[in-house]
Amino acid sequence: MFLKLRKLSSASVKSVSVNFIRNYNECPVNSWNADIEAAGGFSCTGSANDGSALILGAFTDDNYALSQTICLTKAAALFNHNINGKLVEMLKASGPLPNLGEMRVFPKLEPMFSVVAVVGLGDNNAGYEKKEQRDESKENIRKAVGVACRYFQGIEVNKIFVEGFEDPESAAEGAFLALWEYQSLRAPDRRNVKIPDVVMYGDCDWKKWRIGLEKAEAQNFARKLMETPANLMTPRAFAQSVVQALCKTSVNVTLRGETWLKEHNMNAFLANTKGSPQPPFLLEMTYNGCDPAIPPIILIGKGITFNSGGLCLKTCEEMKNMRGDMQGAAVVVATFKALANLGLPINVRGLIPLGENMPGGTAARPRDIVKSTSGKSILISPRDFNGNLMLADTLCYAQQFKPKYIVTLASLSKEVKTGFNLTASGIYTQNEKLWQLLKTSSIHSGDRLWKLPMWNMFEREVKDFTSADLSILSKYFRRGISATTTALLNQFVCKPNWALIDTLGTMFEDGKTSYIKKGMSGRPTRTIVEFLGQMAYPPREMLEQSGSNEEEGS
């Protein structure tokens, strides 16, 4: 959790606005009403109506099983005390304690709640696991809350009370991600998946709860964009959706059309999209949360709204989920939505190249050569080129803003999907500090990143051609496709401050994750939001390291 809030006196609490108060010299005030009573009667213990459910937790590991000890969370222990030990009695009578991802459900255990669920949280000592490359405690909370929320959604409760589990951010993420489902195109009378109200129970840390809510809602927005069919989510429709979503925020949106792209010699970008009748666009978003003179972080998201493969056509099976090939673009837009709502004091610029890759009569052909805006010529390979060309020109354009870091998100190569399946996205970078920041953020979010090599041999292979300066693939195009794609894009970056996150493997969720239903995943939105939060509010260790580097330089 990264958001810091300035202290408010009791007199000033009631004047907190719904919108963030932006002040460059102070941390932002939270965007929700801090007056608990005015905010709808929330309390640290919660209240309930008919049709409401309560989610509590219990730890289960080998030590507790051997000693037959029931280890409840603090909120569950207090609840058990208030009902004279009935919860523990029911748990003992129900058999073994629930393991991680399991639960025990008790109806009418307490008059205020129609049903109470006790979810298994696994090991009480869980935390950062080096082997798994994530914080298992946070992930266990998301899994446990996700299982219970989906169960209660299935029996159509009206309101779900979720205890904070001493980490309200992870609890909120698990709840709101688990309940979301794409049903925008169904008739109103057929939208049979009801989204119940979710309220925190037994915890007063509304700051962390709100941050988890904003992260989850951002990821759900990315899922919505990715799930929308390609005939409805054309490049123009995507741009309109972005404007509509961000028009009431502090984000400035600029849309640049085909004429502007031609004027700036973005021929590689245009070659990637000219097979489609849908016009291409470059969508530019600007968020200034601090002094505009401070160099921004640039986020680039690949925005191919449908990728057929062009003339090198994909198979029907490969095209099945290609409506979500604009995953990078959706994640970047969702990140800006969360940025604006959280009011982070940081400057961020988003660049989204939008277009379709279709096999039209004017589509780019294998062995064509195009000249990028940098002046370098690029040989188009005899296979599907998944947005490499549009990203190359966009990276060139990004250099003029003199960014601190550039992070590109794109679903590029099935080799990464083959290697990691749904477990991680691949990341390429030569900047160790940027890698550590993104790695830390992925550990926190549970959306894992795995670093892949950027060796010189891959760079040599995309340059070793007599007909053009560069090639999309090496001469041996069946080998190292993911790495050679990165090596190509690296030729359009001026400084080693760039990272590429290949997200193809995590594009589609198969339903095995308890807190994300089957469909487009929206990953790694929460990782990028956390990364920007860490940049806005760096940990003390990072500040000390920066200070020591400055002293060495002087």
Coordinates of C-alpha atoms in Angstrom, one line a residue:
M1 CA 0.0 0.0 0.0
F2 CA 1.5 3.3 -1.0
L3 CA -1.0 6.1 -0.5
K4 CA -0.2 8.5 2.3
L5 CA -2.9 10.8 3.8
R6 CA -2.3 14.0 5.7
K7 CA -3.8 14.2 9.1
L8 CA -7.2 15.9 9.4
S9 CA -8.7 17.6 12.4
S10 CA -12.2 16.6 13.5
A11 CA -13.4 20.0 12.2
S12 CA -11.9 19.6 8.8
V13 CA -13.0 16.0 8.3
K14 CA -16.5 16.9 7.1
S15 CA -15.2 19.3 4.4
V16 CA -13.3 16.5 2.6
S17 CA -14.4 16.6 -1.1
V18 CA -15.4 13.6 -3.1
N19 CA -12.6 14.5 -5.5
F20 CA -8.9 14.5 -4.6
I21 CA -7.5 17.9 -3.4
R22 CA -4.3 18.2 -5.3
N23 CA -1.4 20.0 -3.6
Y24 CA 2.1 19.5 -4.8
N25 CA 3.6 20.1 -1.4
E26 CA 1.4 17.7 0.6
C27 CA 0.1 14.2 0.1
P28 CA -3.4 14.1 -1.4
V29 CA -6.5 13.8 0.7
N30 CA -8.4 10.6 0.1
S31 CA -11.2 10.7 -2.4
W32 CA -13.9 9.1 -0.2
N33 CA -15.7 10.9 2.6
A34 CA -13.7 10.5 5.8
D35 CA -16.8 11.3 7.9
I36 CA -17.9 7.8 8.6
E37 CA -21.5 8.6 9.6
A38 CA -22.0 10.9 6.5
A39 CA -20.6 8.2 4.3
G40 CA -23.5 5.9 4.9
G41 CA -23.2 4.6 8.4
F42 CA -20.0 2.6 8.0
S43 CA -18.4 1.5 11.2
C44 CA -15.5 -0.7 12.3
T45 CA -17.9 -3.6 13.0
G46 CA -20.4 -3.0 10.2
S47 CA -24.1 -3.4 10.1
A48 CA -26.3 -5.8 8.2
N49 CA -29.7 -6.2 6.6
D50 CA -31.7 -9.1 5.4
G51 CA -29.9 -11.1 2.8
S52 CA -26.5 -10.1 4.0
A53 CA -23.4 -12.4 4.4
L54 CA -20.3 -12.2 6.4
I55 CA -16.8 -13.5 5.4
L56 CA -14.4 -14.4 8.2
G57 CA -11.1 -16.2 8.2
A58 CA -9.2 -19.1 9.9
F59 CA -5.6 -20.2 9.4
T60 CA -4.9 -23.8 8.7
D61 CA -1.5 -25.5 8.6
D62 CA 0.1 -28.7 9.8
N63 CA 0.9 -27.3 13.3
Y64 CA -2.7 -26.4 13.9
A65 CA -4.0 -29.6 12.5
L66 CA -1.8 -31.7 14.8
S67 CA -2.7 -29.8 17.9
Q68 CA -6.4 -29.6 16.9
T69 CA -6.2 -25.8 17.5
I70 CA -8.6 -23.4 15.7
C71 CA -6.7 -20.3 14.9
L72 CA -9.1 -17.5 13.9
T73 CA -8.3 -14.1 12.6
K74 CA -8.8 -11.2 15.0
A75 CA -12.2 -10.2 13.5
A76 CA -13.4 -13.8 13.5
A77 CA -12.2 -14.3 17.2
L78 CA -14.1 -11.1 18.2
F79 CA -17.2 -12.3 16.3
N80 CA -16.9 -15.7 18.0
H81 CA -16.7 -14.0 21.4
N82 CA -19.7 -11.8 20.7
I83 CA -21.9 -14.9 20.0
N84 CA -20.6 -16.8 23.0
G85 CA -18.3 -19.2 21.1
K86 CA -20.9 -20.6 18.7
L87 CA -18.6 -20.1 15.7
V88 CA -15.9 -22.3 17.1
E89 CA -18.5 -24.9 18.1
M90 CA -19.8 -25.0 14.6
L91 CA -16.4 -25.3 13.1
K92 CA -15.5 -28.2 15.3
A93 CA -18.8 -29.9 14.4
S94 CA -18.3 -29.4 10.7
G95 CA -15.2 -31.6 10.4
P96 CA -11.7 -30.6 9.4
L97 CA -10.9 -26.9 9.1
P98 CA -11.1 -25.4 5.6
N99 CA -7.9 -25.4 3.7
L100 CA -6.8 -22.5 1.5
G101 CA -9.5 -21.9 -1.1
E102 CA -12.1 -23.8 0.9
M103 CA -14.8 -22.5 3.3
R104 CA -17.5 -23.5 5.8
V105 CA -20.9 -21.9 5.6
F106 CA -23.2 -21.4 8.6
P107 CA -26.7 -20.0 8.1
K108 CA -28.4 -18.0 10.8
L109 CA -25.5 -18.2 13.1
E110 CA -26.1 -14.6 14.2
P111 CA -29.3 -12.6 13.7
M112 CA -27.7 -9.7 11.8
F113 CA -26.3 -12.0 9.1
S114 CA -28.3 -14.5 7.0
V115 CA -25.1 -16.6 6.5
V116 CA -21.6 -16.6 7.8
A117 CA -18.6 -18.1 5.9
V118 CA -15.3 -19.0 7.4
V119 CA -12.6 -19.2 4.7
G120 CA -9.3 -21.0 4.9
L121 CA -6.3 -18.7 4.7
G122 CA -3.5 -21.3 4.7
D123 CA -0.4 -20.8 6.8
N124 CA -0.5 -18.0 9.4
N125 CA 3.2 -17.4 8.8
A126 CA 2.9 -16.9 5.0
G127 CA 4.6 -13.9 3.5
Y128 CA 7.1 -13.3 0.7
E129 CA 8.1 -16.6 -0.9
K130 CA 11.3 -16.3 -3.0
K131 CA 10.6 -19.5 -4.9
E132 CA 7.1 -18.3 -5.8
Q133 CA 8.1 -14.7 -6.5
R134 CA 5.1 -13.2 -4.7
D135 CA 3.7 -12.3 -1.3
E136 CA 1.8 -15.5 -0.5
S137 CA -0.1 -13.9 2.4
K138 CA -1.7 -11.3 0.1
E139 CA -2.4 -13.9 -2.5
N140 CA -4.0 -16.2 0.0
I141 CA -6.4 -13.4 1.1
R142 CA -7.4 -12.7 -2.5
K143 CA -8.0 -16.4 -3.1
A144 CA -10.0 -17.0 0.1
V145 CA -12.2 -13.8 -0.4
G146 CA -12.7 -14.7 -4.1
V147 CA -14.1 -18.1 -3.3
A148 CA -16.6 -16.8 -0.7
C149 CA -17.7 -13.9 -2.8
R150 CA -18.4 -16.0 -5.8
Y151 CA -20.4 -18.4 -3.7
F152 CA -22.5 -15.7 -2.1
Q153 CA -23.0 -14.1 -5.5
G154 CA -24.4 -17.5 -6.7
I155 CA -27.0 -17.6 -3.9
E156 CA -27.8 -13.9 -4.6
V157 CA -27.2 -12.2 -1.3
N158 CA -27.7 -8.4 -1.3
K159 CA -24.7 -7.4 0.7
I160 CA -21.4 -9.0 1.5
F161 CA -19.4 -8.0 4.6
V162 CA -15.7 -8.8 4.2
E163 CA -13.3 -8.7 7.1
G164 CA -10.1 -6.8 6.5
F165 CA -7.8 -9.8 7.3
E166 CA -5.2 -7.2 8.5
D167 CA -4.7 -6.3 4.8
P168 CA -7.8 -4.6 3.6
E169 CA -6.2 -3.8 0.2
S170 CA -5.8 -7.4 -0.7
A171 CA -9.3 -8.2 0.7
A172 CA -10.9 -5.5 -1.5
E173 CA -9.0 -6.7 -4.6
G174 CA -10.1 -10.3 -4.1
A175 CA -13.8 -9.3 -3.5
F176 CA -14.3 -6.8 -6.4
L177 CA -12.3 -8.8 -8.9
A178 CA -14.2 -12.0 -8.1
L179 CA -17.7 -10.4 -8.5
W180 CA -17.2 -8.8 -11.8
E181 CA -18.6 -10.4 -15.0
Y182 CA -19.0 -9.0 -18.5
Q183 CA -22.7 -8.8 -19.3
S184 CA -23.0 -5.4 -21.0
L185 CA -24.4 -6.8 -24.2
R186 CA -27.1 -8.9 -22.6
A187 CA -30.7 -7.7 -22.5
P188 CA -31.4 -6.0 -19.2
D189 CA -33.9 -8.7 -18.2
R190 CA -31.2 -11.4 -18.9
R191 CA -28.4 -9.9 -16.8
N192 CA -28.9 -12.6 -14.2
V193 CA -25.5 -12.1 -12.5
K194 CA -26.2 -9.7 -9.7
I195 CA -23.3 -7.7 -8.2
P196 CA -23.9 -7.4 -4.4
D197 CA -22.7 -4.5 -2.3
V198 CA -19.4 -5.1 -0.6
V199 CA -18.5 -3.5 2.7
M200 CA -15.5 -3.9 4.9
Y201 CA -16.1 -5.5 8.4
G202 CA -14.0 -5.4 11.5
D203 CA -11.3 -3.0 10.3
C204 CA -11.0 0.8 10.3
D205 CA -8.3 1.1 7.6
W206 CA -10.4 2.6 4.9
K207 CA -7.4 4.0 3.1
K208 CA -6.1 0.6 2.2
W209 CA -9.6 -0.7 1.4
R210 CA -10.1 2.2 -1.0
I211 CA -6.8 1.6 -2.7
G212 CA -7.6 -2.0 -3.2
L213 CA -11.0 -1.0 -4.6
E214 CA -9.5 1.4 -7.1
K215 CA -7.0 -1.2 -8.3
A216 CA -9.6 -3.8 -8.7
E217 CA -12.0 -1.5 -10.5
A218 CA -9.2 -0.4 -12.8
Q219 CA -8.5 -4.0 -13.7
N220 CA -12.2 -4.7 -14.2
F221 CA -12.3 -1.7 -16.6
A222 CA -9.4 -3.3 -18.6
R223 CA -11.3 -6.6 -18.6
K224 CA -14.4 -4.8 -20.0
L225 CA -12.4 -3.2 -22.8
M226 CA -10.7 -6.5 -23.7
E227 CA -14.0 -8.5 -23.6
T228 CA -15.9 -6.2 -26.0
P229 CA -16.2 -7.9 -29.4
A230 CA -13.8 -6.5 -32.1
N231 CA -16.7 -5.3 -34.3
L232 CA -17.8 -3.0 -31.5
M233 CA -14.3 -2.1 -30.2
T234 CA -12.8 -0.7 -33.3
P235 CA -9.8 1.8 -32.9
R236 CA -12.3 4.7 -33.1
A237 CA -14.6 3.1 -30.6
F238 CA -11.7 2.4 -28.3
A239 CA -10.7 6.0 -28.4
Q240 CA -14.3 7.1 -27.7
S241 CA -14.4 4.7 -24.7
V242 CA -11.2 6.3 -23.3
V243 CA -12.5 9.8 -23.7
Q244 CA -15.8 8.9 -22.0
A245 CA -14.0 7.2 -19.1
L246 CA -11.5 9.9 -18.5
C247 CA -13.4 13.1 -19.4
K248 CA -14.3 13.9 -15.8
T249 CA -10.8 13.3 -14.5
S250 CA -7.6 15.3 -14.5
V251 CA -6.3 13.3 -17.4
N252 CA -5.8 15.1 -20.7
V253 CA -6.6 13.0 -23.8
T254 CA -5.3 13.8 -27.3
L255 CA -6.3 11.8 -30.4
R256 CA -4.0 11.9 -33.4
G257 CA -5.3 10.6 -36.7
E258 CA -3.9 9.2 -39.9
T259 CA -3.0 12.5 -41.4
W260 CA -0.8 13.4 -38.4
L261 CA 0.9 10.0 -38.6
K262 CA 1.8 10.5 -42.2
E263 CA 3.1 14.0 -41.5
H264 CA 5.4 12.5 -38.8
N265 CA 6.6 9.8 -41.2
M266 CA 5.3 7.0 -39.0
N267 CA 5.4 4.6 -42.0
A268 CA 6.0 1.5 -39.9
F269 CA 2.9 2.3 -37.8
L270 CA 0.8 2.7 -40.9
A271 CA 2.2 -0.5 -42.5
N272 CA 1.0 -2.4 -39.5
T273 CA -2.6 -1.2 -39.9
K274 CA -3.2 -0.4 -43.6
G275 CA -4.8 -3.8 -44.4
S276 CA -7.9 -2.7 -42.5
P277 CA -10.5 -0.1 -43.5
Q278 CA -10.5 1.1 -39.9
P279 CA -8.3 4.2 -39.6
P280 CA -5.4 4.1 -37.2
F281 CA -4.9 6.5 -34.3
L282 CA -2.3 7.5 -31.8
L283 CA -4.0 8.1 -28.5
E284 CA -2.0 10.3 -26.1
M285 CA -2.9 10.7 -22.4
T286 CA -1.2 13.1 -20.0
Y287 CA -1.5 13.1 -16.2
N288 CA 0.4 15.8 -14.3
G289 CA 0.3 15.1 -10.6
C290 CA 3.3 17.2 -9.6
D291 CA 5.6 19.8 -11.1
P292 CA 5.3 19.5 -14.9
A293 CA 9.0 20.1 -15.2
I294 CA 9.7 16.7 -13.6
P295 CA 10.4 14.0 -16.3
P296 CA 7.4 11.7 -16.7
I297 CA 7.0 8.0 -16.7
I298 CA 5.8 6.9 -20.1
L299 CA 3.5 3.9 -20.5
I300 CA 3.0 2.5 -24.0
G301 CA 0.3 0.0 -24.7
K302 CA -0.2 -2.0 -27.9
G303 CA -3.6 -1.3 -29.2
I304 CA -4.4 -3.7 -32.0
T305 CA -8.1 -4.1 -31.5
F306 CA -8.2 -7.3 -33.6
N307 CA -5.1 -9.2 -34.9
S308 CA -5.9 -11.6 -37.7
G309 CA -2.2 -11.9 -38.6
G310 CA -2.5 -9.8 -41.7
L311 CA -1.6 -11.7 -44.9
C312 CA 0.3 -14.2 -42.8
L313 CA -3.1 -15.3 -41.4
K314 CA -3.5 -16.9 -38.0
T315 CA -5.5 -20.0 -37.6
C316 CA -9.0 -19.9 -36.3
E317 CA -7.9 -21.2 -32.9
E318 CA -5.2 -18.5 -32.7
M319 CA -7.7 -15.8 -33.6
K320 CA -10.2 -16.9 -31.0
N321 CA -9.1 -14.4 -28.3
M322 CA -7.5 -11.8 -30.6
R323 CA -10.2 -9.3 -29.6
G324 CA -8.0 -8.9 -26.5
D325 CA -4.8 -8.2 -28.4
M326 CA -5.2 -4.6 -27.2
Q327 CA -4.4 -5.9 -23.7
G328 CA -1.5 -3.4 -23.3
A329 CA -3.7 -0.5 -24.4
A330 CA -6.5 -1.5 -22.0
V331 CA -4.1 -1.8 -19.1
V332 CA -2.6 1.6 -19.7
V333 CA -6.0 3.3 -19.9
A334 CA -7.1 1.5 -16.8
T335 CA -4.0 2.6 -15.0
F336 CA -4.7 6.2 -15.9
K337 CA -8.2 5.8 -14.5
A338 CA -6.8 4.6 -11.2
L339 CA -4.1 7.3 -11.2
A340 CA -6.8 10.0 -11.5
N341 CA -8.9 8.5 -8.7
L342 CA -6.0 8.1 -6.3
G343 CA -4.5 11.4 -7.2
L344 CA -0.9 10.2 -7.1
P345 CA 1.8 13.0 -7.2
I346 CA 3.6 11.8 -10.3
N347 CA 3.8 12.8 -14.0
V348 CA 2.7 10.0 -16.4
R349 CA 2.2 10.1 -20.1
G350 CA 0.4 7.3 -22.0
L351 CA 0.9 6.5 -25.7
I352 CA -1.4 4.0 -27.3
P353 CA -1.0 3.1 -31.0
L354 CA -4.5 2.0 -32.2
G355 CA -5.3 0.0 -35.3
E356 CA -6.4 -3.4 -36.8
N357 CA -4.1 -6.0 -38.4
M358 CA -6.2 -7.4 -41.2
P359 CA -5.5 -9.2 -44.6
G360 CA -6.8 -6.5 -46.9
G361 CA -5.7 -5.8 -50.4
T362 CA -3.4 -3.0 -49.1
A363 CA -1.9 -5.0 -46.3
A364 CA 1.8 -5.1 -45.9
R365 CA 3.4 -8.1 -47.6
P366 CA 6.2 -10.4 -46.4
R367 CA 9.6 -9.0 -47.5
D368 CA 8.3 -5.5 -47.8
I369 CA 10.6 -2.8 -46.4
V370 CA 9.3 0.3 -44.6
K371 CA 11.1 3.3 -43.2
S372 CA 10.3 4.2 -39.6
T373 CA 10.0 7.7 -38.2
S374 CA 13.6 7.3 -37.0
G375 CA 14.9 6.9 -40.6
K376 CA 15.8 3.2 -40.1
S377 CA 14.4 0.8 -42.7
I378 CA 12.7 -2.4 -41.4
L379 CA 12.3 -5.6 -43.3
I380 CA 8.9 -7.3 -42.8
S381 CA 9.2 -10.9 -42.0
P382 CA 7.3 -13.8 -43.7
R383 CA 5.1 -14.3 -40.6
D384 CA 2.5 -12.5 -38.5
F385 CA 4.1 -9.4 -37.0
N386 CA 2.2 -8.7 -33.9
G387 CA 2.3 -4.9 -33.6
N388 CA 6.1 -4.6 -33.6
L389 CA 6.1 -1.9 -36.3
M390 CA 3.5 0.4 -34.6
L391 CA 5.5 0.0 -31.3
A392 CA 8.7 0.9 -33.0
D393 CA 7.4 4.3 -34.2
T394 CA 5.7 5.0 -30.9
L395 CA 8.9 4.4 -29.0
C396 CA 10.6 6.9 -31.3
Y397 CA 7.9 9.4 -30.6
A398 CA 8.3 8.8 -26.8
Q399 CA 11.9 9.9 -26.8
Q400 CA 11.0 13.6 -27.3
F401 CA 9.5 13.8 -23.8
K402 CA 12.8 12.9 -22.1
P403 CA 11.1 10.4 -19.8
K404 CA 12.6 8.9 -16.6
Y405 CA 11.3 5.5 -17.6
I406 CA 9.4 3.9 -20.5
V407 CA 7.3 0.8 -19.9
T408 CA 5.8 -0.9 -22.9
L409 CA 3.0 -3.4 -22.4
A410 CA 2.2 -5.7 -25.4
S411 CA 0.9 -9.2 -26.1
L412 CA 3.6 -10.2 -28.5
S413 CA 4.9 -13.8 -28.6
K414 CA 3.3 -17.1 -28.0
E415 CA 6.7 -18.3 -26.9
V416 CA 6.3 -16.5 -23.6
K417 CA 2.8 -18.1 -23.2
T418 CA 4.3 -21.5 -23.9
G419 CA 7.0 -20.9 -21.3
F420 CA 4.9 -19.5 -18.5
N421 CA 1.3 -20.2 -19.4
L422 CA -0.9 -18.1 -17.1
T423 CA 1.6 -17.8 -14.3
A424 CA 3.7 -14.8 -15.3
S425 CA 4.4 -12.2 -17.9
G426 CA 7.8 -12.0 -19.4
I427 CA 9.8 -8.8 -19.0
Y428 CA 12.9 -7.5 -20.8
T429 CA 15.0 -4.6 -19.5
Q430 CA 18.6 -3.6 -19.2
N431 CA 17.8 -1.1 -16.3
E432 CA 18.3 -2.9 -13.0
K433 CA 16.6 -0.3 -10.9
L434 CA 13.5 -0.3 -13.2
W435 CA 13.5 -4.1 -13.0
Q436 CA 13.6 -4.1 -9.2
L437 CA 10.8 -1.6 -9.0
L438 CA 8.6 -3.6 -11.3
K439 CA 9.5 -6.9 -9.6
T440 CA 8.6 -5.5 -6.2
S441 CA 5.3 -4.3 -7.6
S442 CA 4.5 -7.7 -9.1
I443 CA 5.3 -9.4 -5.7
H444 CA 2.8 -7.1 -4.1
S445 CA 0.1 -7.6 -6.7
G446 CA 0.5 -11.3 -7.3
D447 CA 0.8 -10.7 -11.1
R448 CA 4.2 -12.1 -11.5
L449 CA 6.9 -10.9 -13.9
W450 CA 9.9 -13.0 -15.0
K451 CA 13.0 -11.4 -16.4
L452 CA 14.2 -12.6 -19.8
P453 CA 17.6 -11.9 -21.4
M454 CA 18.5 -9.1 -23.8
W455 CA 21.8 -10.5 -25.1
N456 CA 23.9 -9.0 -27.9
M457 CA 23.4 -12.1 -30.0
F458 CA 19.7 -11.3 -30.5
E459 CA 20.6 -7.7 -31.5
R460 CA 23.1 -9.0 -34.1
E461 CA 20.5 -11.3 -35.6
V462 CA 18.0 -8.5 -36.3
K463 CA 20.7 -6.3 -37.9
D464 CA 22.4 -8.9 -40.0
F465 CA 20.7 -8.1 -43.3
T466 CA 21.9 -6.5 -46.5
S467 CA 18.5 -5.2 -47.8
A468 CA 17.4 -3.2 -44.7
D469 CA 18.8 -1.8 -41.5
L470 CA 16.7 -4.0 -39.3
S471 CA 14.3 -7.0 -39.6
I472 CA 11.3 -7.9 -37.5
L473 CA 12.8 -11.4 -37.1
S474 CA 16.3 -12.9 -37.3
K475 CA 17.4 -15.0 -40.3
Y476 CA 16.5 -18.1 -38.2
F477 CA 13.0 -16.9 -37.7
R478 CA 11.9 -20.1 -35.9
R479 CA 14.2 -19.4 -32.9
G480 CA 14.2 -16.8 -30.2
I481 CA 11.2 -14.9 -31.5
S482 CA 10.3 -13.2 -28.2
A483 CA 13.9 -12.1 -27.6
T484 CA 14.5 -10.9 -31.2
T485 CA 11.3 -8.9 -31.2
T486 CA 12.6 -7.1 -28.1
A487 CA 16.0 -6.6 -29.7
L488 CA 14.3 -4.9 -32.7
L489 CA 12.3 -2.5 -30.4
N490 CA 15.4 -1.8 -28.4
Q491 CA 16.9 -0.1 -31.5
F492 CA 14.4 2.7 -31.1
V493 CA 15.2 3.6 -27.5
C494 CA 17.9 6.2 -26.8
K495 CA 18.7 5.3 -23.2
P496 CA 18.6 2.1 -21.2
N497 CA 15.5 3.2 -19.3
W498 CA 13.1 1.0 -21.1
A499 CA 11.2 -2.2 -20.2
L500 CA 9.0 -4.4 -22.3
I501 CA 6.4 -6.6 -20.6
D502 CA 5.1 -9.4 -22.9
T503 CA 1.6 -10.2 -21.6
L504 CA 0.3 -12.7 -24.1
G505 CA 0.5 -15.6 -21.6
T506 CA -1.7 -13.7 -19.1
M507 CA -4.2 -12.3 -21.5
F508 CA -6.9 -14.9 -21.0
E509 CA -7.9 -16.4 -17.6
D510 CA -9.0 -20.0 -17.7
G511 CA -11.1 -19.8 -14.5
K512 CA -8.7 -21.6 -12.2
T513 CA -7.9 -18.4 -10.3
S514 CA -10.6 -18.1 -7.6
Y515 CA -10.8 -14.3 -7.7
I516 CA -10.9 -13.9 -11.5
K517 CA -13.7 -15.6 -13.6
K518 CA -13.0 -17.2 -16.9
G519 CA -12.3 -14.6 -19.6
M520 CA -10.0 -11.7 -20.3
S521 CA -7.8 -11.1 -17.2
G522 CA -6.9 -7.4 -17.3
R523 CA -3.5 -8.2 -16.0
P524 CA -1.1 -6.7 -15.0
T525 CA -3.1 -3.5 -14.3
R526 CA -2.6 -3.6 -10.5
T527 CA 1.2 -4.2 -10.9
I528 CA 1.5 -1.0 -13.0
V529 CA -0.6 1.0 -10.6
E530 CA 1.6 -0.2 -7.7
F531 CA 4.7 0.6 -9.7
L532 CA 3.6 4.2 -10.1
G533 CA 2.6 4.3 -6.5
Q534 CA 6.1 3.2 -5.5
M535 CA 7.6 5.9 -7.7
A536 CA 5.3 8.5 -6.2
Y537 CA 5.9 7.5 -2.6
P538 CA 9.3 5.7 -2.7
P539 CA 10.2 3.5 0.3
R540 CA 12.8 4.8 2.7
E541 CA 15.4 2.3 1.4
M542 CA 15.0 3.8 -2.1
L543 CA 15.4 7.3 -0.9
E544 CA 18.5 6.4 1.0
Q545 CA 20.0 4.7 -2.0
S546 CA 19.2 7.7 -4.2
G547 CA 21.0 10.0 -1.7
S548 CA 24.1 7.8 -1.6
N549 CA 24.2 7.8 -5.4
E550 CA 24.1 11.6 -5.5
E551 CA 26.9 11.8 -3.0
E552 CA 29.1 9.4 -5.0
G553 CA 28.4 11.4 -8.2
S554 CA 29.4 14.7 -6.5

